[in-house]
Structure formats: structure tokens, C-alpha cells
Coordinates of C-alpha atoms and ligand atoms in Angstrom, one line a residue:
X1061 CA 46.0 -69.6 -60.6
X1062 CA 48.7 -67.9 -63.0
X1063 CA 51.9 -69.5 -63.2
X1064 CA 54.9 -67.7 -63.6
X1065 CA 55.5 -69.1 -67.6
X1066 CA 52.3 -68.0 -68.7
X1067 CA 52.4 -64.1 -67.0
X1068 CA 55.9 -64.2 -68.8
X1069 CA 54.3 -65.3 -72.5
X1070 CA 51.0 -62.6 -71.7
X1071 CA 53.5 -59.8 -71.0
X1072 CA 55.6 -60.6 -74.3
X1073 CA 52.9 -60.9 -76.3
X1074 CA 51.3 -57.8 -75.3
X1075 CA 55.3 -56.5 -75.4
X1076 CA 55.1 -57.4 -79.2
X1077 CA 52.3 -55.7 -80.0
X1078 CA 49.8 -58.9 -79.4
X1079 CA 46.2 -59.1 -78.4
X1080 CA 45.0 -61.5 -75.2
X1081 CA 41.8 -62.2 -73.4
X1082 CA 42.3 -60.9 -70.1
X1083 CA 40.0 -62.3 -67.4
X1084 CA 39.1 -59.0 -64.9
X1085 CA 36.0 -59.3 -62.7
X1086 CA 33.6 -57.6 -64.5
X1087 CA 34.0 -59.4 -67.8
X1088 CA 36.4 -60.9 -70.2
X1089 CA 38.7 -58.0 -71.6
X1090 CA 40.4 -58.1 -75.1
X1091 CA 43.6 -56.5 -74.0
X1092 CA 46.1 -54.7 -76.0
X1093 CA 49.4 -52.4 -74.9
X1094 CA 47.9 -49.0 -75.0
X1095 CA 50.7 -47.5 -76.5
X1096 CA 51.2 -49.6 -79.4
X1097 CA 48.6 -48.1 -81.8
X1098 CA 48.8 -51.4 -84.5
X1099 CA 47.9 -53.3 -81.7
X1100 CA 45.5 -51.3 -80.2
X1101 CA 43.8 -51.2 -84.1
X1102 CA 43.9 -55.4 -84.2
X1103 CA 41.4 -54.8 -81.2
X1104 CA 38.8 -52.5 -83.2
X1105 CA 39.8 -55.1 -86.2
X1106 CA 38.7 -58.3 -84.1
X1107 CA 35.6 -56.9 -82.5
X1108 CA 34.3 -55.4 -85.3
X1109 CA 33.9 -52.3 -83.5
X1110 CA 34.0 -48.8 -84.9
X1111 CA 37.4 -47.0 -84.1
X1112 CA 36.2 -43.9 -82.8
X1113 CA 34.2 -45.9 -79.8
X1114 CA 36.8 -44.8 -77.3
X1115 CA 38.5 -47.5 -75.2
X1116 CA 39.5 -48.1 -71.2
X1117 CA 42.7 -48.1 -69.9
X1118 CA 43.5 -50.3 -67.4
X1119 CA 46.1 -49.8 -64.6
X1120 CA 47.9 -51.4 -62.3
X1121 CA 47.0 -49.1 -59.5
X1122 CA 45.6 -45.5 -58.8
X1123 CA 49.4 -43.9 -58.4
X1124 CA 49.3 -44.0 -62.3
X1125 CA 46.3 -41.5 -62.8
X1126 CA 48.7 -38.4 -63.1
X1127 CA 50.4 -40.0 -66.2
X1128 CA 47.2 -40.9 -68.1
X1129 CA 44.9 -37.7 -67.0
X1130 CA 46.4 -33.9 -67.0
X1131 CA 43.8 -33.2 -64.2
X1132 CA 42.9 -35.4 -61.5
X1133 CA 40.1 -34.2 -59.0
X1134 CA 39.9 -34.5 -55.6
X1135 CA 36.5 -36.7 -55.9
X1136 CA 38.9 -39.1 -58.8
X1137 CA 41.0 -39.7 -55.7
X1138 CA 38.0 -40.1 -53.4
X1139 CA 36.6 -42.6 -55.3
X1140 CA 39.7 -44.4 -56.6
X1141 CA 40.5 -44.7 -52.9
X1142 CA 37.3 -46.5 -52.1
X1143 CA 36.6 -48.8 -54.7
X1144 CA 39.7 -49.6 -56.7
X1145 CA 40.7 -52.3 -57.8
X1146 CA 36.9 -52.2 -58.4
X1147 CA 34.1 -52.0 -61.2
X1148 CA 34.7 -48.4 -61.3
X1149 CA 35.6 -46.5 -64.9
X1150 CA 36.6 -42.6 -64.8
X1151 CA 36.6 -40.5 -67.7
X1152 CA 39.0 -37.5 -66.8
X1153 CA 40.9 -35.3 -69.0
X1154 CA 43.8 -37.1 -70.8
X1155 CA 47.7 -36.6 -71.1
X1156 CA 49.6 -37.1 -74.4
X1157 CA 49.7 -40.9 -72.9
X1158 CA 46.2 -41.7 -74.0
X1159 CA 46.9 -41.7 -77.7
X1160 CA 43.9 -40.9 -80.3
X1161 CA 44.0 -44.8 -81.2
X1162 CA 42.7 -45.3 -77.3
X1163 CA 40.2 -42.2 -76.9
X1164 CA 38.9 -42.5 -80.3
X1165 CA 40.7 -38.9 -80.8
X1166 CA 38.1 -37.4 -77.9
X1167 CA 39.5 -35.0 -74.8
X1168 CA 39.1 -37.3 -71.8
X1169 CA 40.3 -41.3 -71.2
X1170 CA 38.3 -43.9 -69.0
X1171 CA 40.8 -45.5 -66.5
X1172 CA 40.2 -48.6 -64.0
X1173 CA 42.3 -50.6 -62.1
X1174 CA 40.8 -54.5 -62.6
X1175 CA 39.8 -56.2 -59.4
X1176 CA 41.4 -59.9 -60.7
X1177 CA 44.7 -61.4 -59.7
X1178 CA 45.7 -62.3 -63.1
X1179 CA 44.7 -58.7 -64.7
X1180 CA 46.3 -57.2 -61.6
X1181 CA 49.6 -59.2 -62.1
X1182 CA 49.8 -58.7 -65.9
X1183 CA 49.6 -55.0 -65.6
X1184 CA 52.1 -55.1 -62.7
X1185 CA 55.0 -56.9 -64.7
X1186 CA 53.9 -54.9 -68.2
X1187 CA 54.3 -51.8 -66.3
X1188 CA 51.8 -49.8 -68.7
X1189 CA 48.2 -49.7 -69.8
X1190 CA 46.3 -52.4 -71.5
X1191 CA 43.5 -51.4 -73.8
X1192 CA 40.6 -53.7 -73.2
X1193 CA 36.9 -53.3 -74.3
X1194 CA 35.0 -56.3 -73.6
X1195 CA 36.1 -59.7 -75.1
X1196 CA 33.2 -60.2 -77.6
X1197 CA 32.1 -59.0 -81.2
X1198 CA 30.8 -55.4 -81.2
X1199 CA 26.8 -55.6 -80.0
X1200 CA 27.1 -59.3 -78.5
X1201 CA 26.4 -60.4 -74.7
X1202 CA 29.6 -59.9 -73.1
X1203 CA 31.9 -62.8 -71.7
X1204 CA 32.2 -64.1 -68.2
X1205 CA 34.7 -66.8 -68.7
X1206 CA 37.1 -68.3 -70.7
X1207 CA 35.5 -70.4 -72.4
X1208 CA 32.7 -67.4 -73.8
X1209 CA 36.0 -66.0 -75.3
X1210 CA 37.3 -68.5 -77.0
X1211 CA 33.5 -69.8 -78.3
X1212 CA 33.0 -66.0 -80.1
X1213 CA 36.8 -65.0 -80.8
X1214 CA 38.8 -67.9 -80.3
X1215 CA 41.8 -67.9 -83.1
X1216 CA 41.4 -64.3 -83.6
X1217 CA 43.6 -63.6 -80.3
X1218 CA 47.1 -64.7 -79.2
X1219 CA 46.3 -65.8 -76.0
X1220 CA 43.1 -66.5 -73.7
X1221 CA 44.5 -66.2 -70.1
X1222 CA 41.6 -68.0 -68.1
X1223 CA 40.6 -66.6 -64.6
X1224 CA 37.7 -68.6 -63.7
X1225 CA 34.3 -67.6 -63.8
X1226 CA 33.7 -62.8 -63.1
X1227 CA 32.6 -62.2 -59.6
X1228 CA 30.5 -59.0 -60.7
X1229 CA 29.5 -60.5 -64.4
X1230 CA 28.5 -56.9 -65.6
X1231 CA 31.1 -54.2 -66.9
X1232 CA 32.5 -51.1 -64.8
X1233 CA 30.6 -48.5 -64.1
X1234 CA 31.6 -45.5 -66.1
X1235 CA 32.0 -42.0 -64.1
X1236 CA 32.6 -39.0 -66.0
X1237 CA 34.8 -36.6 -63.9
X1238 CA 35.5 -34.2 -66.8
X1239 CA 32.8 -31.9 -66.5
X1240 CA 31.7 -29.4 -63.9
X1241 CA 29.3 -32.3 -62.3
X1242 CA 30.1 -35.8 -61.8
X1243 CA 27.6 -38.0 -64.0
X1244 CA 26.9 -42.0 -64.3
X1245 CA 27.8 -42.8 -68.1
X1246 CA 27.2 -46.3 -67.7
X1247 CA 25.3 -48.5 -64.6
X1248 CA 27.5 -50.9 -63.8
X1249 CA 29.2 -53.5 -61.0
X1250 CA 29.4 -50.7 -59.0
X1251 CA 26.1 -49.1 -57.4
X1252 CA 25.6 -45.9 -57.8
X1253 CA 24.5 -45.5 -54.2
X1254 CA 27.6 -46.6 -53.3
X1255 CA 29.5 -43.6 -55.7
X1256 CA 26.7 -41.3 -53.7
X1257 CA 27.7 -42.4 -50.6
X1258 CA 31.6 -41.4 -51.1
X1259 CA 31.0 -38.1 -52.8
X1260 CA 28.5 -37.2 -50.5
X1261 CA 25.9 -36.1 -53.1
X1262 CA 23.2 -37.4 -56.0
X1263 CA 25.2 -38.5 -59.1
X1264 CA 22.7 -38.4 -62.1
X1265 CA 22.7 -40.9 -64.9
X1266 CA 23.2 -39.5 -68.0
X1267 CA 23.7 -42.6 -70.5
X1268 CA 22.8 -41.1 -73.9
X1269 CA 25.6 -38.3 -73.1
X1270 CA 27.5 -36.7 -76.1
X1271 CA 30.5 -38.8 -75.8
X1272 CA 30.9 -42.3 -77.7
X1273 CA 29.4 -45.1 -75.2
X1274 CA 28.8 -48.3 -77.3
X1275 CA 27.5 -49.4 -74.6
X1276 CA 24.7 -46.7 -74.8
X1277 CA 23.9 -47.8 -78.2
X1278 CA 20.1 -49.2 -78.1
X1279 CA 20.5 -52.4 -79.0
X1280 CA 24.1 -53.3 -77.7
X1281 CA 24.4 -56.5 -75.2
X1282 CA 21.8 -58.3 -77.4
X1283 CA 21.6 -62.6 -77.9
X1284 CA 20.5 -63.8 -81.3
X1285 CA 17.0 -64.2 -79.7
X1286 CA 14.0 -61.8 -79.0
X1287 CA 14.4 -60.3 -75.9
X1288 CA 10.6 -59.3 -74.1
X1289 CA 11.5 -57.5 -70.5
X1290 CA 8.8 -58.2 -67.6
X1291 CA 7.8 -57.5 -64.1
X1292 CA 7.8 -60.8 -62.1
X1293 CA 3.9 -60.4 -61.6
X1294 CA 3.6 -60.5 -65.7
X1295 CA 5.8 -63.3 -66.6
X1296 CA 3.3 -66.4 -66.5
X1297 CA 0.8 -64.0 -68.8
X1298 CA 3.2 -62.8 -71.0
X1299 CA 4.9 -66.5 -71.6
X1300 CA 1.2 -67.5 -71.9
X1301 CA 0.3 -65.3 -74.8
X1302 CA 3.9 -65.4 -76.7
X1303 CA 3.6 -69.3 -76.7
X1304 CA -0.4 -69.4 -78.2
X1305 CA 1.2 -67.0 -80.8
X1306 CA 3.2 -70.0 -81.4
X1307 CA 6.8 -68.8 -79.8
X1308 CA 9.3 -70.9 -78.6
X1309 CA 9.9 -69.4 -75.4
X1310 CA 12.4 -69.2 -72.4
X1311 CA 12.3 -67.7 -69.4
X1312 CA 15.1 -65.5 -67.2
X1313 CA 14.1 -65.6 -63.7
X1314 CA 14.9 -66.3 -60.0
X1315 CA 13.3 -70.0 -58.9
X1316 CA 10.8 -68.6 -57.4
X1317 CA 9.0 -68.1 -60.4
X1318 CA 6.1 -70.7 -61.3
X1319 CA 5.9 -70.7 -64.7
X1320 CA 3.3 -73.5 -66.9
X1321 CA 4.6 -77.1 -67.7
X1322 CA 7.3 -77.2 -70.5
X1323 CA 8.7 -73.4 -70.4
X1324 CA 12.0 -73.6 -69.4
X1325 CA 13.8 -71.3 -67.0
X1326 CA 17.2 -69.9 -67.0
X1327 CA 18.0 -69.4 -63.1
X1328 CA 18.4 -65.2 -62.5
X1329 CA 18.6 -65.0 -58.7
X1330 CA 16.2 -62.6 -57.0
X1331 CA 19.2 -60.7 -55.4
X1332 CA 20.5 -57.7 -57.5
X1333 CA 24.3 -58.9 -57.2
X1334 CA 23.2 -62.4 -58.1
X1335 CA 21.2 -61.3 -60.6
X1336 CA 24.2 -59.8 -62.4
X1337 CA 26.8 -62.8 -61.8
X1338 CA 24.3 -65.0 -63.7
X1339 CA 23.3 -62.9 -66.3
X1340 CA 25.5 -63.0 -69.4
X1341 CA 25.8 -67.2 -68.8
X1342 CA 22.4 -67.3 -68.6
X1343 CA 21.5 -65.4 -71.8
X1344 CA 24.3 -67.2 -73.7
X1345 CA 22.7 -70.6 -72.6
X1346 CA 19.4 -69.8 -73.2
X1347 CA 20.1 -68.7 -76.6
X1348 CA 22.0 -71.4 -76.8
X1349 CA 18.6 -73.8 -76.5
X1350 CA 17.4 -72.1 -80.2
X1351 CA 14.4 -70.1 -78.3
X1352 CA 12.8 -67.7 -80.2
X1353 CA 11.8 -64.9 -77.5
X1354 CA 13.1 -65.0 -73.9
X1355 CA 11.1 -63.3 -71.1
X1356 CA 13.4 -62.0 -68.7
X1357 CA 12.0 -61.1 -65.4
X1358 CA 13.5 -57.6 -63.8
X1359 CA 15.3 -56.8 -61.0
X1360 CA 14.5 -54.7 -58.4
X1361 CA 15.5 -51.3 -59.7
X1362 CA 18.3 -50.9 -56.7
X1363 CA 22.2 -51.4 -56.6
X1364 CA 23.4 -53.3 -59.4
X1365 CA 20.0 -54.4 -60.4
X1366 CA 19.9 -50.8 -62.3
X1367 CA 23.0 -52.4 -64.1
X1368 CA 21.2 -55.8 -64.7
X1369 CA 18.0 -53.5 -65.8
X1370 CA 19.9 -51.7 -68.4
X1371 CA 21.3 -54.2 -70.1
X1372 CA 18.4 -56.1 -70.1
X1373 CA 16.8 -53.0 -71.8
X1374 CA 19.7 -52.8 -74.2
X1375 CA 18.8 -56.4 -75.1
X1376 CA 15.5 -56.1 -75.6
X1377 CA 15.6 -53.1 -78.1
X1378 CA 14.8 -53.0 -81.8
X1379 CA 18.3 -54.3 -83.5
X1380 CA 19.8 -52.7 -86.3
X1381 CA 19.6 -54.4 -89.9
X1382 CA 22.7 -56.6 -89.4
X1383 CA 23.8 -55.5 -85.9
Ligands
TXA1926 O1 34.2 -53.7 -66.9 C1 34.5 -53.1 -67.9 O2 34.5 -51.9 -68.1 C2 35.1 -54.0 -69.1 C3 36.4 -54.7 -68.6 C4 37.0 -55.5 -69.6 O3 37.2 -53.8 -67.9 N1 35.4 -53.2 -70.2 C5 34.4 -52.7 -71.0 O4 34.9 -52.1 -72.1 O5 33.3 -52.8 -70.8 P1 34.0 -51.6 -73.4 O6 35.0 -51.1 -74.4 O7 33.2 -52.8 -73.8 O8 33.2 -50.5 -72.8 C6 33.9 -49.3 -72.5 C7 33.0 -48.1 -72.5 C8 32.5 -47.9 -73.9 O9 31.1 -47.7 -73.8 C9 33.3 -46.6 -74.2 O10 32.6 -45.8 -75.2 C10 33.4 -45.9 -72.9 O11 33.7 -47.0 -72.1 N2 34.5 -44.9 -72.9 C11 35.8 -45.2 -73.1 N3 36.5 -44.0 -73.1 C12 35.6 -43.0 -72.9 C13 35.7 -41.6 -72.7 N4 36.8 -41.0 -72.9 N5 34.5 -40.9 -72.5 C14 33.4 -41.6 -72.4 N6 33.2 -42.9 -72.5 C15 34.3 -43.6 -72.7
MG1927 MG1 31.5 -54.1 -74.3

């Protein structure tokens, strides 16, 4: 999938203080050396994102923990044990090697080791941390291949490394292991029954927490169209009175929806995991089509639909003048 030449011009680029999109499988990263601050900068620069929203590193595996965070927990290991590589974030108190450029000059560092081959091999021969906040501009749906990257950032980065399509489509799930009590900063490609399950006990969600989450901003993960959220039984209603308002409307749902002749539907399996694979391609294509609202059907509220819920939510909110 990678050959040899191209691993060689990602690792000096990164080496030389370079930016790359990095395929993982969550979503599309926008990966720089972690301890290069100018490069980590050219990130914030090319997103457009504000440089105190702190940043994940990304390791090659869990042995590295103890250089990144001055305290690792026994539930880190737990859980780094059981789902790394995996879409699994944790925020634990950092070492001097998380610089302020990275943390966005906060206490604790988010660390994941990537589930891809490619990501897994770049950070393997770099031998460090890569930066990487999701491949798109600050507030946009995020990418799920290659070709996502280079339609929102293309010249803007050195290199586009593609990976094929993300097997989970939605981003990590953010822990926060920093505090007295485990907490869920972010839903995410990994269920939080799953994180339960491992530590034994209930892990609440906490997403509007104290710490800088972008991704907890309203209106983040948003397409240039209105987003109107629905349970499945509501759809053919609510397309029915948004197009006698005169709306140009699209619909995100699994195919068993029925929906009246001429609205168009945007395939979002039934299944949560499905549902989440789908979602970011489906949202880009259905914007894509020039509708003015999208109804998007919801997930059952289980596994990673919670993930596929949130963002949904996130898309649907009020939008900030010129976010
Ligand atoms: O799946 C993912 O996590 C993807 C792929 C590329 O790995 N990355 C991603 O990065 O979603 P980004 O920057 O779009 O989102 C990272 C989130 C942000 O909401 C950020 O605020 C939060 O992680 N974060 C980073 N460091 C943190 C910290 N020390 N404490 C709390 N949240 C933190
Ligand atoms: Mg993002």
C-alpha cells in the first residue's frame, strides 16, 4: 500500500519541519513532527484553527506513554492494552516532551496510537510524535480519504499520503485520565461501553468540560448546508413541510427509509458502525448536490451511534457569523 520511496519522502519531510496528510482510521490527520514548534504552527496556520485548541499526539505504540505523560495510570495501561492501535485519545498529565505549541500551553496531552498501516509505519521510521488534528479547515466535516484532503487543503500541505477510504470514519474518542474520575471528552470510534467494559465502571460524558475541545464547539463538524436532525418516524413529515416552505431538500438515512418522489437520499446505514463509516462522504456529497437543508435521520443512541449523534448535533447547530 506504502512503498518504501514514499515512507522515505513522508519521514523527511516531516524531518524538515513539513506538514503531510496522514491517512489513520478514524479520519484524515494533518500531521506535523511534534517537536518542531514552526511546523507544528504551519498546522494552526493551514487549518485556520486557534492555537490554544490543544493538539493529539500520535505514537507509534503504547511503550512511549512514559516519555509524553509524567504519570501514567494503571486504567491508561488498561485501556491502551485493549484498544490500541485504536480510536482511543487520553488526555494524561504531560512531560516537558509535549511542548506548549502541542497542548496549547494546558497541563495534560491527548495521546493515540493510529490503527492504519501507513500512520503506523510513518511513526515507526520517524521515531517521534506527529501532531495531527484532523485534515480539514477549522469547523468543516472532517475527511475520510484522500481525495477530501486534497479537495479542502490540497497545495497547502507537502504531501497527501493516501490510505484508502477510514474504516471507523469518525475521530477518537477522547478519555481524560487526568483527573480523579475517568470522563468521555469526546464520543468517538470507540464505544463507550466498550471503555466501561475494561474499566469495570460507568464513564460519564462530559463534552462541554473546561479544557479546549474544538470539537465541543457547537457548531463544529458543520457542511455549508442547513442541517435539521430527525427521528426516522419524522423524516417523511419533516421533508414534507421544509419542501412546501419551498427548500431544496436532502435526506441522510438508511434505505429503508420511504421518502416522497424527487427527495433524494444520501445512503446512512441503519447499523451504528455503518452509520459512522458513511457519514462524513455522505454529508460532503450531499452538500455537494447544492441542497439547502438536509434531514438527517438518527442513529440509535448506542455504541458509536452516540458518536454519529453528536456530530450530527454539532452539524445541526446555530453557526457562528463566518464560522
Ligand atoms: O481520530 C482523531 O482523533 C483524529 C485523527 C487524525 O487522529 N484527530 C482529531 O484531532 O480529531 P482534532 O485536533 O481534530 O481533535 C483533537 C481533539 C480536539 O478537540 C482537542 O481540543 C482535544 O483533542 N485535545 C487535545 N489535547 C487535549 C488535552 N490536553 N485536553 C483535552 N482535550 C484535548
Ligand atoms: Mg477535527
Amino acid at each position: 500500500m506504502l512503498t518504501s520511496d514514499i515512507l522515505t519522502r513522508a519521514v523527511e519531510t516531516l524531518r524538515r519541519g513539513g506538514v503531510i496528510a496522514l491517512p489513520t482510521e478514524t479520519v484524515y490527520g494533518l500531521a506535523a513532527n511534534c517537536e518542531d514548534e514552526l511546523a507544528v504552527r504551519r498546522v494552526f496556520a493551514i487549518k485556520g484553527r486557534p492555537a490554544t485548541h490543544p493538539l493529539i499526539v500520535h505514537v507509534a505504540r503504547a511503550s512511549e506513554l512514559p516519555s509524553w505523560a509524567r504519570h501514567v495510570p494503571e486504567e491508561a495501561w488498561r485501556l491502551a492494552e485493549a484498544f490500541w492501535p485504536g480510536p482511543l485519545t487520553l488526555v494524561l498529565p504531560r512531560t516537558a516532551r509535549a511542548t506548549d505549541a502541542v497542548t496549547g500551553g494546558q497541563d495534560t496531552v491527548a495521546l493515540r496510537v493510529p490503527n492504519h498501516p501507513v500512520a503506523l509505519a510513518v511513526l515507526d521510521a520517524l521515531g517521534g510524535g506527529v501532531a495531527a488534528p484532523s485534515a480539514n479547515r477549522f469547523g468543516r466535516v472532517s475527511p475520510t480519504t484522500a481525495e477530501h484532503v486534497r479537495a479542502d487543503l490540497g497545495d497547502e500541505v507537502d504531501l497527501i499520503l493516501d490510505g484508502g477510504p477510514c474504516t471507523v470514519g469518525v475521530e477518537s474518542t477522547i478519555v481524560d485520565l487526568s483527573g480523579k474520575e475517568p470522563a468521555v471528552l469526546r464520543p468517538g470510534g470507540l464505544a463507550v461501553e466498550e471503555l466501561e467494559r475494561v474499566l469495570g465502571r460507568k464513564v460519564p460524558v462530559r463534552t462541554s468540560a473546561t479544557v479546549r475541545v474544538s470539537g465541543s464547539l457547537a457548531s463544529h463538524y458543520a457542511p455549508r448546508a442547513g442541517v435539521v436532525l430527525s427521528e426516522p418516524a419524522d423524516v417523511v413529515s419533516r421533508v414534507t413541510s421544509l419542501r412546501a416552505r419551498g427548500h431544496n431538500v436532502g435526506v441522510l438515512g438508511p434505505p429503508s427509509l420511504t421518502l416522497p418522489p424527487g427527495v433524494p437520499r444520501y445512503d446512512v446505514p441503519e447499523d451504528p458502525a455503518g452509520a459512522a463509516r458513511a457519514l462524513y462522504t455522505r454529508l460532503r456529497e450531499a452538500d455537494e448536490q447544492g441542497h439547502d437543508v438536509l434531514v438527517a435521520c438518527l442513529p440509535r443512541a448506542e455504541g458509536l451511534g452516540i458518536a454519529v449523534r453528536d456530530r450530527l448535533s454539532r452539524a445541526a447547530a446555530p453557526r457562528p457569523a463566518g464560522g
